[in-house]
Coordinates of C-alpha atoms and ligand atoms in Angstrom, one line a residue:
X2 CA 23.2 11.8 -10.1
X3 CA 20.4 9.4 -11.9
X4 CA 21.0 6.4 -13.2
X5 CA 18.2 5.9 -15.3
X6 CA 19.7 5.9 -18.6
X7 CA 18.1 8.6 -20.6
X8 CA 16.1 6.8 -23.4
X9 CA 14.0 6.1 -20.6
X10 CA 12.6 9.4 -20.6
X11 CA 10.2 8.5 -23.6
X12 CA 9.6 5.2 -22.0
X13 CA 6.5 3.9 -21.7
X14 CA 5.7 1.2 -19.3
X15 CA 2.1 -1.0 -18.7
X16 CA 1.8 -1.9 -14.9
X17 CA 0.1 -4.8 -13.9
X18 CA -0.9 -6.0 -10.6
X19 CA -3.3 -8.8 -9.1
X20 CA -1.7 -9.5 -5.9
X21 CA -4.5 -9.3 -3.6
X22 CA -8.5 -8.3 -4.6
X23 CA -8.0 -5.3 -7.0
X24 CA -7.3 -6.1 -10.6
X25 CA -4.9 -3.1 -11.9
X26 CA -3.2 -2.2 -15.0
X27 CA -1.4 1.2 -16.0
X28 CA 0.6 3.2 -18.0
X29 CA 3.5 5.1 -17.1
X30 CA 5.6 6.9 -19.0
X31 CA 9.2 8.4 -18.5
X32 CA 9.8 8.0 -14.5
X33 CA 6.4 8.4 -12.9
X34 CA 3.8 10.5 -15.3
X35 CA 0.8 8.8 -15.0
X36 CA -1.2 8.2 -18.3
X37 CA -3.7 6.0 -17.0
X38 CA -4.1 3.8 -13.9
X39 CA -7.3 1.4 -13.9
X40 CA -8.6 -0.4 -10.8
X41 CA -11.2 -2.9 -10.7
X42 CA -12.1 -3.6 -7.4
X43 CA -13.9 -7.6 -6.5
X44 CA -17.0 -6.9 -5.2
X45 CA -17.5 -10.9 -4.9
X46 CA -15.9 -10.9 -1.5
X47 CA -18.1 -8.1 0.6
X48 CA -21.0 -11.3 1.5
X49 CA -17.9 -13.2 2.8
X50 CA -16.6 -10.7 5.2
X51 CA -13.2 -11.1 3.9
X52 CA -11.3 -11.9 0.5
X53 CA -11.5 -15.4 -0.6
X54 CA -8.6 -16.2 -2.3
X55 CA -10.0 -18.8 -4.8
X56 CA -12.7 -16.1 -5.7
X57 CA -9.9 -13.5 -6.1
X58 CA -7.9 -15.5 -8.4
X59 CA -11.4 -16.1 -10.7
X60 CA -12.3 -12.6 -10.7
X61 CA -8.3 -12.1 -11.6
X62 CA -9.0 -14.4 -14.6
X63 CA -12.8 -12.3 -15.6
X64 CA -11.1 -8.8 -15.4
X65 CA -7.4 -8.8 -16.8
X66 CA -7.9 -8.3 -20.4
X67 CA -10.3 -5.9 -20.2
X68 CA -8.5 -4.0 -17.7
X69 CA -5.3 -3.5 -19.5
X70 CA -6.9 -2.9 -22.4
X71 CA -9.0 -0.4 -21.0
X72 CA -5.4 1.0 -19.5
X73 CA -3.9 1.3 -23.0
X74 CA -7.0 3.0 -24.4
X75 CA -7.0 5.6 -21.7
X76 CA -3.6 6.2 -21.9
X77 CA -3.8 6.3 -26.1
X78 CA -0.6 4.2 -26.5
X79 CA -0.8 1.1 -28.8
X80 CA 0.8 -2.5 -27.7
X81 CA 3.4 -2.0 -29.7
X82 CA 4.3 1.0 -28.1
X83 CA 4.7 -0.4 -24.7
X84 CA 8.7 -0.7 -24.1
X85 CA 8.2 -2.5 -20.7
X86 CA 6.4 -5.0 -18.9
X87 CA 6.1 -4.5 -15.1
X88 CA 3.8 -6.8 -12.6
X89 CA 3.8 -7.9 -8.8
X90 CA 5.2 -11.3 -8.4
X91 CA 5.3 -11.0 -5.2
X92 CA 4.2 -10.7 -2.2
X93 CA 0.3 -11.7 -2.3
X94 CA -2.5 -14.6 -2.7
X95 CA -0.5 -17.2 -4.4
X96 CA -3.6 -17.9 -6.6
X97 CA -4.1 -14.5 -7.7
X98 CA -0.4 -13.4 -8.3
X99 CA -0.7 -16.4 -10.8
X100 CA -3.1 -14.5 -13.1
X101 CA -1.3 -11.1 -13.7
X102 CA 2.6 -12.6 -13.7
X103 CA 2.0 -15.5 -16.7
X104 CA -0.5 -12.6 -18.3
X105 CA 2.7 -10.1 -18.3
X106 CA 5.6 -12.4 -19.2
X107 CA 3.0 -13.9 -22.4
X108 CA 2.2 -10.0 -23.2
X109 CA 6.0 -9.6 -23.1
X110 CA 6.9 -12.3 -25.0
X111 CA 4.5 -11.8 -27.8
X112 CA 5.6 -8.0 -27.9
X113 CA 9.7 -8.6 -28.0
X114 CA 9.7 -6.4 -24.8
X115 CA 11.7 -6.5 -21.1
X116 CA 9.7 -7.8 -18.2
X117 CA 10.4 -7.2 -14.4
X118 CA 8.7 -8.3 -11.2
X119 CA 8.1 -5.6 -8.8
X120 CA 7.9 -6.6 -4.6
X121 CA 4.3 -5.2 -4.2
X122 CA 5.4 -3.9 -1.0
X123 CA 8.2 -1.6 -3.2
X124 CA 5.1 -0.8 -5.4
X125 CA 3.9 1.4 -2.3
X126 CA 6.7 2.9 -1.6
X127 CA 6.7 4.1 -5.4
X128 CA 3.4 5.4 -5.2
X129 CA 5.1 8.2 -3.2
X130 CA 7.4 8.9 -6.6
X131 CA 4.1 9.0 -8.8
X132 CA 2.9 12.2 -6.5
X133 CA 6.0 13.9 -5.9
X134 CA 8.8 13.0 -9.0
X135 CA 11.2 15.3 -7.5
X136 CA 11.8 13.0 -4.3
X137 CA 15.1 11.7 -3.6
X138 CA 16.5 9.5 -1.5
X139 CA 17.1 9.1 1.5
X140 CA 14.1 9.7 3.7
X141 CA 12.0 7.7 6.2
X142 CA 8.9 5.4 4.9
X143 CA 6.2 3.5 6.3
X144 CA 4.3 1.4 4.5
X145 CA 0.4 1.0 5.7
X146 CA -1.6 -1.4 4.3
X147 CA -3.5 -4.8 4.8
X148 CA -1.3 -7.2 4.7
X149 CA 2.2 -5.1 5.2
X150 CA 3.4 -2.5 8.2
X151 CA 6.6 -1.7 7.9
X152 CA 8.7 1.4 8.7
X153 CA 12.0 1.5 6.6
X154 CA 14.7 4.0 5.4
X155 CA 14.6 4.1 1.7
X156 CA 18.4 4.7 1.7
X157 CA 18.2 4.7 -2.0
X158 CA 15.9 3.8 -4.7
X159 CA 15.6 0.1 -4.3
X160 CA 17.6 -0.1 -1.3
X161 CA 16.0 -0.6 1.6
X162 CA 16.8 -0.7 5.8
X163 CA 14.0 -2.1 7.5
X164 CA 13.5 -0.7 11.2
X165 CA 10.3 -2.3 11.9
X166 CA 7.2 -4.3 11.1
X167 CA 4.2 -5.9 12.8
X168 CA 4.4 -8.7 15.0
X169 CA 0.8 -9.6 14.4
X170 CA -1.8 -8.0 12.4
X171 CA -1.1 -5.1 9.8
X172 CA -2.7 -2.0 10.4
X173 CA -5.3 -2.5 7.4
X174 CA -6.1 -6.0 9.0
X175 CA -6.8 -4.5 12.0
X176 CA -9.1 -1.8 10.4
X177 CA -11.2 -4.5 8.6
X178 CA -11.1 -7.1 11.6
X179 CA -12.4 -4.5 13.7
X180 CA -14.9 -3.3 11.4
X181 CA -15.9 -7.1 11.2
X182 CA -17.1 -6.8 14.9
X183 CA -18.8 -3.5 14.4
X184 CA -20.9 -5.2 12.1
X185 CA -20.0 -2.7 8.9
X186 CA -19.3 -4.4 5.3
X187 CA -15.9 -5.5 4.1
X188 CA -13.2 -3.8 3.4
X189 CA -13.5 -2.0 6.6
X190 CA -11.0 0.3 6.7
X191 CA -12.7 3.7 5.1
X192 CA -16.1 2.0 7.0
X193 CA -14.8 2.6 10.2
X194 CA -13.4 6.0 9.3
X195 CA -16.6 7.7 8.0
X196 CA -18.4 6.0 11.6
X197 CA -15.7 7.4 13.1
X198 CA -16.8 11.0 11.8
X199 CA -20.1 10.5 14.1
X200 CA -18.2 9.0 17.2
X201 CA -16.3 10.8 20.0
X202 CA -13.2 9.0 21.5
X203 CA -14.8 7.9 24.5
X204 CA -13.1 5.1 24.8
X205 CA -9.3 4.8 26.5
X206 CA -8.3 1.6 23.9
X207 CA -4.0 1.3 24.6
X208 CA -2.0 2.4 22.4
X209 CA -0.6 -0.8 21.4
X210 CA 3.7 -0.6 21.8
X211 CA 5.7 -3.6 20.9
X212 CA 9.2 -2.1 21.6
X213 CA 11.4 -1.1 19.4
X214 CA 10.3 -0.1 15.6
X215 CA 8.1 -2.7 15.9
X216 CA 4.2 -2.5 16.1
X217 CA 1.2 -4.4 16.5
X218 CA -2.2 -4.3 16.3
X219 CA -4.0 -7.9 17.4
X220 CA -4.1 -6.9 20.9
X221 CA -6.0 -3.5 20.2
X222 CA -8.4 -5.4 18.1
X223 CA -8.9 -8.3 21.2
X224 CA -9.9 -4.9 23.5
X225 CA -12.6 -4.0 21.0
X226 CA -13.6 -7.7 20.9
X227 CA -13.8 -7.6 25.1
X228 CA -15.5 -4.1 25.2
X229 CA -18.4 -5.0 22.5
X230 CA -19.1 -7.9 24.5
X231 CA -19.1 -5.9 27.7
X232 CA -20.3 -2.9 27.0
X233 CA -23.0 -4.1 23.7
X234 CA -24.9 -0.5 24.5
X235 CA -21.8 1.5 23.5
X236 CA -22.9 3.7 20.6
X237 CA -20.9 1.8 17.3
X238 CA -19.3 5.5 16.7
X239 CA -17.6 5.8 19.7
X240 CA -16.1 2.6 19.5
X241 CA -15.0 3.3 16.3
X242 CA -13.8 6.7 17.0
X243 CA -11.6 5.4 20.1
X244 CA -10.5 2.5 18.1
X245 CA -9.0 4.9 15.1
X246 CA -7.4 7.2 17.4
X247 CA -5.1 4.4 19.3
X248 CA -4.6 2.4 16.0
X249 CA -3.3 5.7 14.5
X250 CA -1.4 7.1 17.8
X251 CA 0.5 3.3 17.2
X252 CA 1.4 4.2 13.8
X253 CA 2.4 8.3 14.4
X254 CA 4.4 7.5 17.7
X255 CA 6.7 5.0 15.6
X256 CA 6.8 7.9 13.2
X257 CA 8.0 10.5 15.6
X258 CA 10.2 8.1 17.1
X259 CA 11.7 7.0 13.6
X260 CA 12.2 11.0 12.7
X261 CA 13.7 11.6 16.4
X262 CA 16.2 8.8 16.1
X263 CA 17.2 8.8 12.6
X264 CA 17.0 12.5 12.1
X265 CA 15.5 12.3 8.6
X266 CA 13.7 15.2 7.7
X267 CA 11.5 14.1 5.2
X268 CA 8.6 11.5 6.0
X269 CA 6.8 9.2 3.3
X270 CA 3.8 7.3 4.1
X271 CA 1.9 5.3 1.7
X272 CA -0.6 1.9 1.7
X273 CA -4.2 1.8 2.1
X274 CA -4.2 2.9 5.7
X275 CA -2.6 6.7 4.7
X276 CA -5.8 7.1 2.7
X277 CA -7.3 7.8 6.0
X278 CA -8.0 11.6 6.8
X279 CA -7.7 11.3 10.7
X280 CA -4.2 9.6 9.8
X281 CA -3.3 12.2 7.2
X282 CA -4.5 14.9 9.4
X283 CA -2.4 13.7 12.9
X284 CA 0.4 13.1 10.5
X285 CA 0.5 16.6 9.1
X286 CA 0.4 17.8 13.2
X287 CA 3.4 16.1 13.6
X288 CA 5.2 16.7 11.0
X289 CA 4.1 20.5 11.9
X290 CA 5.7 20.1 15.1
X291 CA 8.8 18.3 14.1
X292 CA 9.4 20.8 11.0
X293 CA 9.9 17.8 8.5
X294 CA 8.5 17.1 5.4
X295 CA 5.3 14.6 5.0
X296 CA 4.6 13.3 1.5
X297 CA 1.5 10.8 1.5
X298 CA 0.2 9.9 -1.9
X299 CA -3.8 10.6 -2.7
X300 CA -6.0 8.0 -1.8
X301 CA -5.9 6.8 -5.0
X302 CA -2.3 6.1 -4.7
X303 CA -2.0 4.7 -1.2
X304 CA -4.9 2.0 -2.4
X305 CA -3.7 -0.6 -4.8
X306 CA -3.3 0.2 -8.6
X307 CA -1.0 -0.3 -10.8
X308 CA 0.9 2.9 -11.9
X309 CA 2.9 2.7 -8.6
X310 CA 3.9 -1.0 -10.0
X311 CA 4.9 0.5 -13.4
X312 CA 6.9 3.2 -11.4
X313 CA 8.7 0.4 -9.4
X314 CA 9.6 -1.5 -12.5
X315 CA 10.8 1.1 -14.2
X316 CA 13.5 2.1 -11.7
X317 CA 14.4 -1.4 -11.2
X318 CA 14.6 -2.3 -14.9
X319 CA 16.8 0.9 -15.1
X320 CA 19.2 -0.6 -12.6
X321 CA 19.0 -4.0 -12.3
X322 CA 17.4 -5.4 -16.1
X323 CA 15.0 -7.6 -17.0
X324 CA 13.4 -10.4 -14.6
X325 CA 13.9 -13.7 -16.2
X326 CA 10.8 -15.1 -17.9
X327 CA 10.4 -18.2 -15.2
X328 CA 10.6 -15.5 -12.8
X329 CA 8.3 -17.3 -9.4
X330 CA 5.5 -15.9 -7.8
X331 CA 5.8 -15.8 -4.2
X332 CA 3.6 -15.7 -1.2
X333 CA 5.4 -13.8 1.1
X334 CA 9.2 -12.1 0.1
X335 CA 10.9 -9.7 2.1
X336 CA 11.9 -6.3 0.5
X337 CA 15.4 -7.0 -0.6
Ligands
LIG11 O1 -2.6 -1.1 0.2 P1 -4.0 -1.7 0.1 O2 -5.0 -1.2 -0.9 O3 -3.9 -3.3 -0.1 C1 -2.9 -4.1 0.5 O4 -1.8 -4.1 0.0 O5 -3.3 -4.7 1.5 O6 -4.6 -1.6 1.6 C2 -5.8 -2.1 1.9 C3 -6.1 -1.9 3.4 C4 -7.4 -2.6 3.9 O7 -7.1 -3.2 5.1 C5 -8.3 -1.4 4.0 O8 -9.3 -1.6 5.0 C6 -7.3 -0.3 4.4 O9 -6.2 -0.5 3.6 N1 -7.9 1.1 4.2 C7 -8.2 1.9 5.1 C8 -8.8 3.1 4.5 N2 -8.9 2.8 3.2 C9 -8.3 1.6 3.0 N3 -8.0 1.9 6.5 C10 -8.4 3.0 7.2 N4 -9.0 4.1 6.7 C11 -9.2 4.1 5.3 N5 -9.8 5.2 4.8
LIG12 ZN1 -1.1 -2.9 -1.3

């Protein structure tokens, strides 16, 4: 049984999300048809190895109108057609959450329509409704992505039971840190996959294992660290290679153990980590060999945008209502 009341079906909702270095608007209409999804990615930060938050949050400011406008005129739906208002309040750069969360509840405002603030981390987990609308509750999740690892039971739409997380850096950070010392631009992640493609996994790097659910990933990075110093005539490749292949045997063996243990049978993975193909494709083996279902997003959808932000607000809305308007922006909020 739904309970998304039914007017919601011609719904549409603009998305809007600023939380980190990718300005993003979208329209979604009904549950989780995508009508347009616009990312601007900040360039601004590549010479700095890293994303600067104060730069974020000015680039925020640059790009917003033009990217929701640009999200509307894709989609062919007017301002006054909108019937929702959804954006990430939380959690992110302080700086830059405080560009797309005043610019939704003004929009909202002016157009006499409900606004709700969407836990970016929830957005993920949504983008696995945008690629497969038929997926219901409950399953197993894990949520891949710079700032966020988390494994989790969705035991219902909005209702979450988190297993584990990282005790140090997220699997994204861990990607970019380590492309950092490989010398390769910023973000990292897909840098270190396409070396990767010219590597072999020379390289015994530990499969980092916390206990537990739990994973992390600072003291996988620290061995790259020690082995470039040690070994500076390594071939770049191969340390990349053997680097992906423990940082993703940390992220399947918590997988497997999750499906063994829980006994779900259907597997969602999502955040900018499950764009990777080596991930995607050891995934898929294991999911092979434990007959259950894997549903990971395209790589547009495990990145940042903002449809999967629309998709989260519009379940929430349908359950829960509007946020109210001096809804806070929040560094860092658990998924509730
Ligand atoms: O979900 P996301 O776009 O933003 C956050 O919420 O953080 O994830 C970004 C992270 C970055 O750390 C980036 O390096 C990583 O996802 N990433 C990848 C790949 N594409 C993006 N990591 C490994 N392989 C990739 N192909
Ligand atoms: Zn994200």
């Amino acid at each position: 049984m739904t309970t998304t009341p039914p007017e919601l079906d011609s719904s549409l909702c603009l998305g809007i999300e600023t939380s980190c270095d990718e300005t993003a608007a979208s329209v979604v209409s009904g549950r989780a048809t995508v009508l347009s999804s616009v990312v601007s990615s900040q360039m601004v930060h590549a010479e700095y190895g890293g994303v600067v938050p104060e730069l974020a949050a000015r680039a925020h400011m640059k790009a917003i109108v033009p990217v929701v406008e640009a999200a509307l005129s894709e989609s062919n739906v007017a301002w006054s057609d909108l019937s929702l208002v959804a954006v990430t309040h939380t959690p992110g750069l302080m700086g830059a959450l405080l560009v797309g969360l005043p610019f939704a509840k003004a929009l909202s405002y002016s157009l006499g329509r409900p606004f709700i603030g969407v836990n970016h981390i929830e957005g993920h987990i949504f983008a696995l409704r945008l690629e497969h609308p038929e997926l219901e509750p409950p399953f197993l999740a894990a949520v891949l992505s710079g700032g966020h690892t988390e494994l989790l039971v969705v035991e219902d739409w909005c209702r979450y039971l988190p297993l584990g997380s990282t005790i140090d850096d997220a699997c994204g950070e861990a990607f970019d840190k380590v492309a950092k010392l490989l010398g390769l631009p910023y973000p990292g992640g897909a840098e270190v996959e396409k070396l990767s493609h010219e590597g072999r996994e020379s390289i015994h790097f530990p499969v980092p294992d916390p206990g537990g659910y739990d994973f992390s990933f600072s003291g996988l990075k620290t061995a790259v660290l020690y082995h470039r110093r040690d070994h500076p005539d390594t071939p770049r490749a191969d340390v990349a290679a053997s680097f992906q292949r423990a940082a993703v045997a940390a992220v399947t063996n918590r997988v497997e153990q999750g499906v063994r243990k829980t006994g779900f049978r259907v597997v969602g993975v999502s955040g900018g980590v499950a764009a990777n193909g080596y991930l995607r494709e050891r995934l898929a083996e294991l999911a092979r060999r434990h007959e259950f279902r894997l549903l990971i997003p395209r790589p547009a959808f495990c990145t940042d945008n903002a449809a999967m932000i629309a998709a989260a607000g519009i379940e929430r809305f349908a359950r829960f209502g509007p946020s109210p308007l001096d809804l806070p922006a929040a560094a860092r909020t658990p998924l509730a």
